[in-house]
Coordinates of C-alpha atoms and ligand atoms in Angstrom, one line a residue:
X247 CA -46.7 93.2 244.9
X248 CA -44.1 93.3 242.1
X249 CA -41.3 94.1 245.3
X250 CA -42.3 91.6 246.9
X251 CA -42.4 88.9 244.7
X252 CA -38.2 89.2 244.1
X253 CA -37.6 88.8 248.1
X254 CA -40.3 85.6 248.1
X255 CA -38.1 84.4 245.3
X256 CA -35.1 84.7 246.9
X257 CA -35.7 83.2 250.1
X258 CA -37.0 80.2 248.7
X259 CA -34.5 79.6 246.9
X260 CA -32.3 80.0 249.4
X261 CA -31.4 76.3 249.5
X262 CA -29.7 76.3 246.0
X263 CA -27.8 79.6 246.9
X264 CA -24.2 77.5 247.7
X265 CA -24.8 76.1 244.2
X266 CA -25.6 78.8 242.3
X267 CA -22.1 80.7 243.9
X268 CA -20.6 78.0 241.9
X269 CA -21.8 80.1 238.7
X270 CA -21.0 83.6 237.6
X271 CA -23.0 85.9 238.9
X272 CA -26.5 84.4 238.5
X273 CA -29.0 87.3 237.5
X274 CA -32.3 85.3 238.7
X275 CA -31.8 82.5 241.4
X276 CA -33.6 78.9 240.7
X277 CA -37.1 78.6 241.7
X278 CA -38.8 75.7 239.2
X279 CA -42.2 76.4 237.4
X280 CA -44.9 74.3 238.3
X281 CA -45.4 71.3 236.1
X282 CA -49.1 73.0 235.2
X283 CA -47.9 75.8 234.6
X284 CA -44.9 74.6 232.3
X285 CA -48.3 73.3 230.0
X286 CA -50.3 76.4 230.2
X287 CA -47.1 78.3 229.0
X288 CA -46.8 75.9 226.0
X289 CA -50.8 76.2 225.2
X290 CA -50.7 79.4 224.9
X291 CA -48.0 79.8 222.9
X292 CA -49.4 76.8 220.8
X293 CA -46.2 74.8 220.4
X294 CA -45.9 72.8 217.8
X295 CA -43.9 69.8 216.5
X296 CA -42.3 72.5 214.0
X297 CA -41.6 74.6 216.5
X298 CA -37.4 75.8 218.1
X299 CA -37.9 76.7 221.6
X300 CA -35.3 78.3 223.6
X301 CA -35.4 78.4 227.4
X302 CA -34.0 81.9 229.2
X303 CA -32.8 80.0 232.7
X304 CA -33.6 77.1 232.3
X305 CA -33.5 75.3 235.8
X306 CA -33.7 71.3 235.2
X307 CA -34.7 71.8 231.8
X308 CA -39.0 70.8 232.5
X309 CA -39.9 74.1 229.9
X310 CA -37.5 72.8 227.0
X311 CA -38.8 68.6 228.1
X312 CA -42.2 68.9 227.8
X313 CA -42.0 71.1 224.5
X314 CA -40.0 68.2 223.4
X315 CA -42.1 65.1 225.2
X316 CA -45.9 66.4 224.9
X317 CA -45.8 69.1 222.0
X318 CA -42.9 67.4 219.6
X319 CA -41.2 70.3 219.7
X320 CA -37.0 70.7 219.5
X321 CA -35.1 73.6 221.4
X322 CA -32.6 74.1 223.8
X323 CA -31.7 75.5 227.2
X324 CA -29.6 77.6 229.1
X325 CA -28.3 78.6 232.5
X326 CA -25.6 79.2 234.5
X327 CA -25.5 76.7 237.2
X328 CA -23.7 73.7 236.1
X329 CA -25.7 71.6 238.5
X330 CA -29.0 72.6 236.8
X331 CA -27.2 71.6 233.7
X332 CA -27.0 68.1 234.9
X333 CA -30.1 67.7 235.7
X334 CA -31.3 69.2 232.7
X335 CA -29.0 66.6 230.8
X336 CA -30.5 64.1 232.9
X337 CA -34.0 65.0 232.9
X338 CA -34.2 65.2 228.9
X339 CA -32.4 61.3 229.1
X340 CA -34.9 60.6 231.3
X341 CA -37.9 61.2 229.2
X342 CA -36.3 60.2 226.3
X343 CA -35.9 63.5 224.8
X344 CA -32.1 64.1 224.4
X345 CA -32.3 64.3 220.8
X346 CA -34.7 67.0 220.9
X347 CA -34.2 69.1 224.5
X348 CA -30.4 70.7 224.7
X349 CA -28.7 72.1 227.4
X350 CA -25.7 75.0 227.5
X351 CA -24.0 76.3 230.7
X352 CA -24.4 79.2 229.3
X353 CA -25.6 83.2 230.1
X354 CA -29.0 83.9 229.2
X355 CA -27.7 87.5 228.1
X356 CA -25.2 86.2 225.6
X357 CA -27.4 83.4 224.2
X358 CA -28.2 84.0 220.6
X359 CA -32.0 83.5 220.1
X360 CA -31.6 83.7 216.2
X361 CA -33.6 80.4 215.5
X362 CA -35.9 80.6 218.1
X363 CA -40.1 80.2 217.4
X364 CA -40.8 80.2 221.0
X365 CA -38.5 82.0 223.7
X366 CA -39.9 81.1 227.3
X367 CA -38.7 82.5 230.7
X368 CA -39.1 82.7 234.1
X369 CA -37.3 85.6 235.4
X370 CA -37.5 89.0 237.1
X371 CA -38.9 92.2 235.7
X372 CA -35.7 94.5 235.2
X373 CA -34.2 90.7 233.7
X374 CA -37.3 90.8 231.3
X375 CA -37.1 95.0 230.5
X376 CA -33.0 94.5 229.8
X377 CA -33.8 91.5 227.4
X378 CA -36.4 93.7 225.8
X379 CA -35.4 95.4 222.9
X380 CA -33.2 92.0 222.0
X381 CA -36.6 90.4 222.1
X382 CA -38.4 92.6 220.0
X383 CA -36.1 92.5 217.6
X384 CA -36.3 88.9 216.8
X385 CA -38.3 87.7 213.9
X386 CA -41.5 88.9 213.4
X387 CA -44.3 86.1 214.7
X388 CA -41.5 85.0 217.3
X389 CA -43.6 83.4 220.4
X390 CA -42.7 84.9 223.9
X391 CA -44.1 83.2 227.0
X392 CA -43.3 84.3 230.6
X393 CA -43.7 83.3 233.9
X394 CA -45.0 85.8 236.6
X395 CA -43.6 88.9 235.0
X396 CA -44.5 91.4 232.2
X397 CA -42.8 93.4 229.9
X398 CA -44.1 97.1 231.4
X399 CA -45.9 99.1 228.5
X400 CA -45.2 96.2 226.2
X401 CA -48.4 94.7 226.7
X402 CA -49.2 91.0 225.8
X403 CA -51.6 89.6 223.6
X404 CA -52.8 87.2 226.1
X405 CA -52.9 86.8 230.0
X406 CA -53.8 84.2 232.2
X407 CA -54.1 83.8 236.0
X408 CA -54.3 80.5 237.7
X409 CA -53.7 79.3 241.1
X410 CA -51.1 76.4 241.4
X411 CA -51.2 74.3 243.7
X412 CA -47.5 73.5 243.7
X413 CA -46.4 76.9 243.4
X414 CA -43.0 77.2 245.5
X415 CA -43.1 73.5 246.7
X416 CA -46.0 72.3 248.0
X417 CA -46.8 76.1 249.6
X418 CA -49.1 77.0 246.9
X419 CA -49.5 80.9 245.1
X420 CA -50.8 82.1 242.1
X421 CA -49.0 82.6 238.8
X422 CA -49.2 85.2 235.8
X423 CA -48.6 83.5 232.3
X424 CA -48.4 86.3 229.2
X425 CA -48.0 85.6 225.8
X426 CA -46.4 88.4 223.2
X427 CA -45.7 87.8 219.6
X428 CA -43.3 89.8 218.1
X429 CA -44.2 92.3 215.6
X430 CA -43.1 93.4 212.6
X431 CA -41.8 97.1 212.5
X432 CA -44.3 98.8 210.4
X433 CA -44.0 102.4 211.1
X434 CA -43.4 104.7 208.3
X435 CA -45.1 105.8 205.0
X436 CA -46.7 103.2 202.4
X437 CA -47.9 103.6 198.8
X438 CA -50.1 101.2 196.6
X439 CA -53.1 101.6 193.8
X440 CA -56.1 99.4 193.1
X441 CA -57.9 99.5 189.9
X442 CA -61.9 99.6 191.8
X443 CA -65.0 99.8 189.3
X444 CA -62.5 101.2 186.6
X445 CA -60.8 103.8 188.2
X446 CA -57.2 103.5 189.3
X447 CA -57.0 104.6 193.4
X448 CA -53.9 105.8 194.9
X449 CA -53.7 105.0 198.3
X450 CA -51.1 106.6 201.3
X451 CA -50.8 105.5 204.4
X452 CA -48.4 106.3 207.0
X453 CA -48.6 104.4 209.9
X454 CA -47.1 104.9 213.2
X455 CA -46.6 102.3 215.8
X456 CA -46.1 101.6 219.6
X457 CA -45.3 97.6 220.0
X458 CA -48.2 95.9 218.3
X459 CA -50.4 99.1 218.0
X460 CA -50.6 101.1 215.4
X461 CA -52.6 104.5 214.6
X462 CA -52.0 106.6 211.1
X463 CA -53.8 108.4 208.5
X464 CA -54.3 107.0 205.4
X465 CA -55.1 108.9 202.0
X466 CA -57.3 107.5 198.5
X467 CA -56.9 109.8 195.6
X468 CA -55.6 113.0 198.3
X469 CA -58.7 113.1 200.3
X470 CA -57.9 111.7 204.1
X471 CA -60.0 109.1 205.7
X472 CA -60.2 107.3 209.6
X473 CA -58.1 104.9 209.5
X474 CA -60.0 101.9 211.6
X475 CA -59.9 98.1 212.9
X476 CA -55.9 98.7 212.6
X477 CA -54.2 95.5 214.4
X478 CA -50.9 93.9 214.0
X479 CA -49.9 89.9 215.2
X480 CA -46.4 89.3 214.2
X481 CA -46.4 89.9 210.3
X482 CA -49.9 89.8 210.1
X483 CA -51.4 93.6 209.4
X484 CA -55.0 94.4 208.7
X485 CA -56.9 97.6 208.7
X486 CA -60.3 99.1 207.1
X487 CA -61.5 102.4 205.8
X488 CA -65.0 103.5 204.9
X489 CA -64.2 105.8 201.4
X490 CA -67.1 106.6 198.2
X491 CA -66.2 104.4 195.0
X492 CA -68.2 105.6 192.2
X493 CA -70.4 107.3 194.0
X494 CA -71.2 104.2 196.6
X495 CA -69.8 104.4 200.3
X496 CA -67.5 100.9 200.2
X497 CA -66.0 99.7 203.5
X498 CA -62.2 99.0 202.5
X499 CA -60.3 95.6 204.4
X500 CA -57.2 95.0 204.4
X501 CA -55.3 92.1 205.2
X502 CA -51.5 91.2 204.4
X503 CA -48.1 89.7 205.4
X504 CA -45.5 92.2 205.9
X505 CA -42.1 91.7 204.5
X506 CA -39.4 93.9 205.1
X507 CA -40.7 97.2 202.8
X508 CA -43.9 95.1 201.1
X509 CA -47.1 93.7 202.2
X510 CA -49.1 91.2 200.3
X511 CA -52.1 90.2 200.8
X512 CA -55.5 91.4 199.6
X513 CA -58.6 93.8 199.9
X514 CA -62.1 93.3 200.5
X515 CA -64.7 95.9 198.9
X516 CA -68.4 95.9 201.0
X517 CA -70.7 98.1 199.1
X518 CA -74.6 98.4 199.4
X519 CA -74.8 95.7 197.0
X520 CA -71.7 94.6 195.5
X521 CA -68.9 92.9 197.7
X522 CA -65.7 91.7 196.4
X523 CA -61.8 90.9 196.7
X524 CA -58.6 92.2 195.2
X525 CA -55.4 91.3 195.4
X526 CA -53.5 94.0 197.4
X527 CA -49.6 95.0 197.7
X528 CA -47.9 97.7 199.1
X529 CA -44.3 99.3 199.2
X530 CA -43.0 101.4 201.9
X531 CA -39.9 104.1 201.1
X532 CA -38.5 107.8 200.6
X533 CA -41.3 108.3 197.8
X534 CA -44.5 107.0 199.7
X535 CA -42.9 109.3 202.3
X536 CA -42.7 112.3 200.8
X537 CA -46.3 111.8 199.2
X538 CA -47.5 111.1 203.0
X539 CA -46.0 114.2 204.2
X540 CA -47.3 117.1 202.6
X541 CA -49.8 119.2 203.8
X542 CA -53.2 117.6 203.4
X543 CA -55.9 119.6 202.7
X544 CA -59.1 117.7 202.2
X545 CA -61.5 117.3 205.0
X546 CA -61.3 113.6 206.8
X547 CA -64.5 111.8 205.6
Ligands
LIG169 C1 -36.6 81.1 238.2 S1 -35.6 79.8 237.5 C2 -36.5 79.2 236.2 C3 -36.1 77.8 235.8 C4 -37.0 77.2 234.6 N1 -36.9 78.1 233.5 C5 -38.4 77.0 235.0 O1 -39.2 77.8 234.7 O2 -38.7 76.0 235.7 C6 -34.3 80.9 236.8 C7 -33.1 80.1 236.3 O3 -32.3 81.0 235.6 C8 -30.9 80.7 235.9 N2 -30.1 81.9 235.6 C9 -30.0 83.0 236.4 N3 -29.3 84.0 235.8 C10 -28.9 83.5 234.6 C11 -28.1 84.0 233.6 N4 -27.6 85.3 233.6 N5 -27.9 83.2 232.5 C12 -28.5 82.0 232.4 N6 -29.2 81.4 233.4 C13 -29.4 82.2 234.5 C14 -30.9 80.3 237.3 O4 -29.8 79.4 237.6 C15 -32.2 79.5 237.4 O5 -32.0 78.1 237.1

């Protein structure tokens, strides 16, 4: 289906192919987003009025319009085609938007998406797979929203599947919206204590991590425990372990932002009959890695 979809593309947009000679080398040719879709895209990525959106290819500018027009939002857009540019221009004049909705001839490849929240596109798959690693790494929480294509074994957070009505024209299709959020990297070895019913814990963890999934051990006091409920959105990290405090089994939650080498955040304690919260940080470096690293003994409880 994937094949196919490219050749679809291409012949219908085979009435914008003298214009977009005009530009160098486009890598995706012009094929608009259906105007439903264009709010399902910004839904999901819950756009906000505080929100910078940029626009990979972006056509006559409807993605970087509405964000503006319906959501509030400020951002702009590029392409290659001069002619799409105009329009763009036009469209954002048009709805009253220019302060807000931007538009660069310029190539989506060399377009820096530094102060981006929300990065939209409507591409190809190998476009998507070669902007990849740029994407992931952006700032952790960036929004990624995309039209009909994935990102392969990057796999989004959300998907939906609608059928469209105008999909190429009036000739009607389906489309494919995913939603990613970038994560933070938080692979490596981390270190913290908690002072729990009077006795200091010293926690390791070391955590590996494909995209937003993550699997690790993690050690209290040199005794290893199942590390569980381990998830990752953006800088957002939470995780639980089941371990005995003071002779009571206590199911461990953590939740915390992730900043560079810290997390902050806190810890909730479930016991039979007590339940409470701590504050929680945690550093990760060369000396929570070394700790991490050697044998480990103890039995996993
Ligand atoms: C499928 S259209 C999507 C248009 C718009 N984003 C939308 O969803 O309605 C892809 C657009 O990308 C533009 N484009 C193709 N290659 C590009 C490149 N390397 N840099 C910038 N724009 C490019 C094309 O001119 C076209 O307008």
């Amino acid at each position: 289906m994937l094949r196919f979809i490219p050749r679809v593309f291409a012949c219908l947009a085979l009435g914008s192919v003298s214009l977009m000679t005009i530009a160098a080398e486009p890598t995706v040719p012009y094929v608009p987003t259906p105007q439903e879709v264009v709010d399902k895209m910004l839904d999901m990525a819950k756009v906000t009025p505080n929100d910078y959106l940029i626009d990979l290819g972006s056509g006559d500018g409807r993605i970087v319009v509405t964000a503006a027009k319906k959501f509030g939002a400020r951002g702009f857009g590029v392409d290659l085609n001069p002619v799409r540019i105009r329009e763009a221009v036009e469209n954002a004049l048009k709805n009253g938007v220019s302060d807000r909705a931007e538009f660069f001839q310029r190539n989506l490849f060399e377009t820096d998406l530094g102060g981006a929240s929300v990065i939209t596109m409507y591409l190809l798959p190998r476009v998507n797979m070669e902007l990849r690693p740029k994407l992931l790494n952006l700032q952790p929480g960036t929004r990624i929203v995309s039209h009909d294509f994935d990102m392969d074994d990057w796999k989004p957070e959300e998907t939906v599947h609608m059928n469209v009505k105008e999909k190429y024209g009036s000739a009607g299709g389906s489309s494919s919206v995913y939603f990613w959020i970038v994560p933070a990297k938080v692979a490596g070895a981390w270190e913290w204590q908690l002072t729990v019913g009077g006795k200091v814990q010293t926690y390791e963890l070391a955590l590996e991590q494909k995209f937003q999934m993550l699997s690790g051990t993690l050690r209290i006091n040199g005794g290893l425990f199942k590390l569980g409920e381990a998830k990752l959105r953006g800088d957002q990290i939470s995780f639980s372990a089941s371990a005995e405090i003071n002779g009571v089994t206590t199911k461990q939650t953590f939740s915390g932002r992730v900043s560079g080498d810290k997390i902050f955040g806190s810890v909730a304690l479930a016991g039979t009959r007590a339940q409470s919260q701590l504050e929680w940080s945690a550093s990760r470096g060369a000396k929570a890695a070394a700790l991490v690293t050697k044998p480990v003994l103890a039995a996993v409880h």
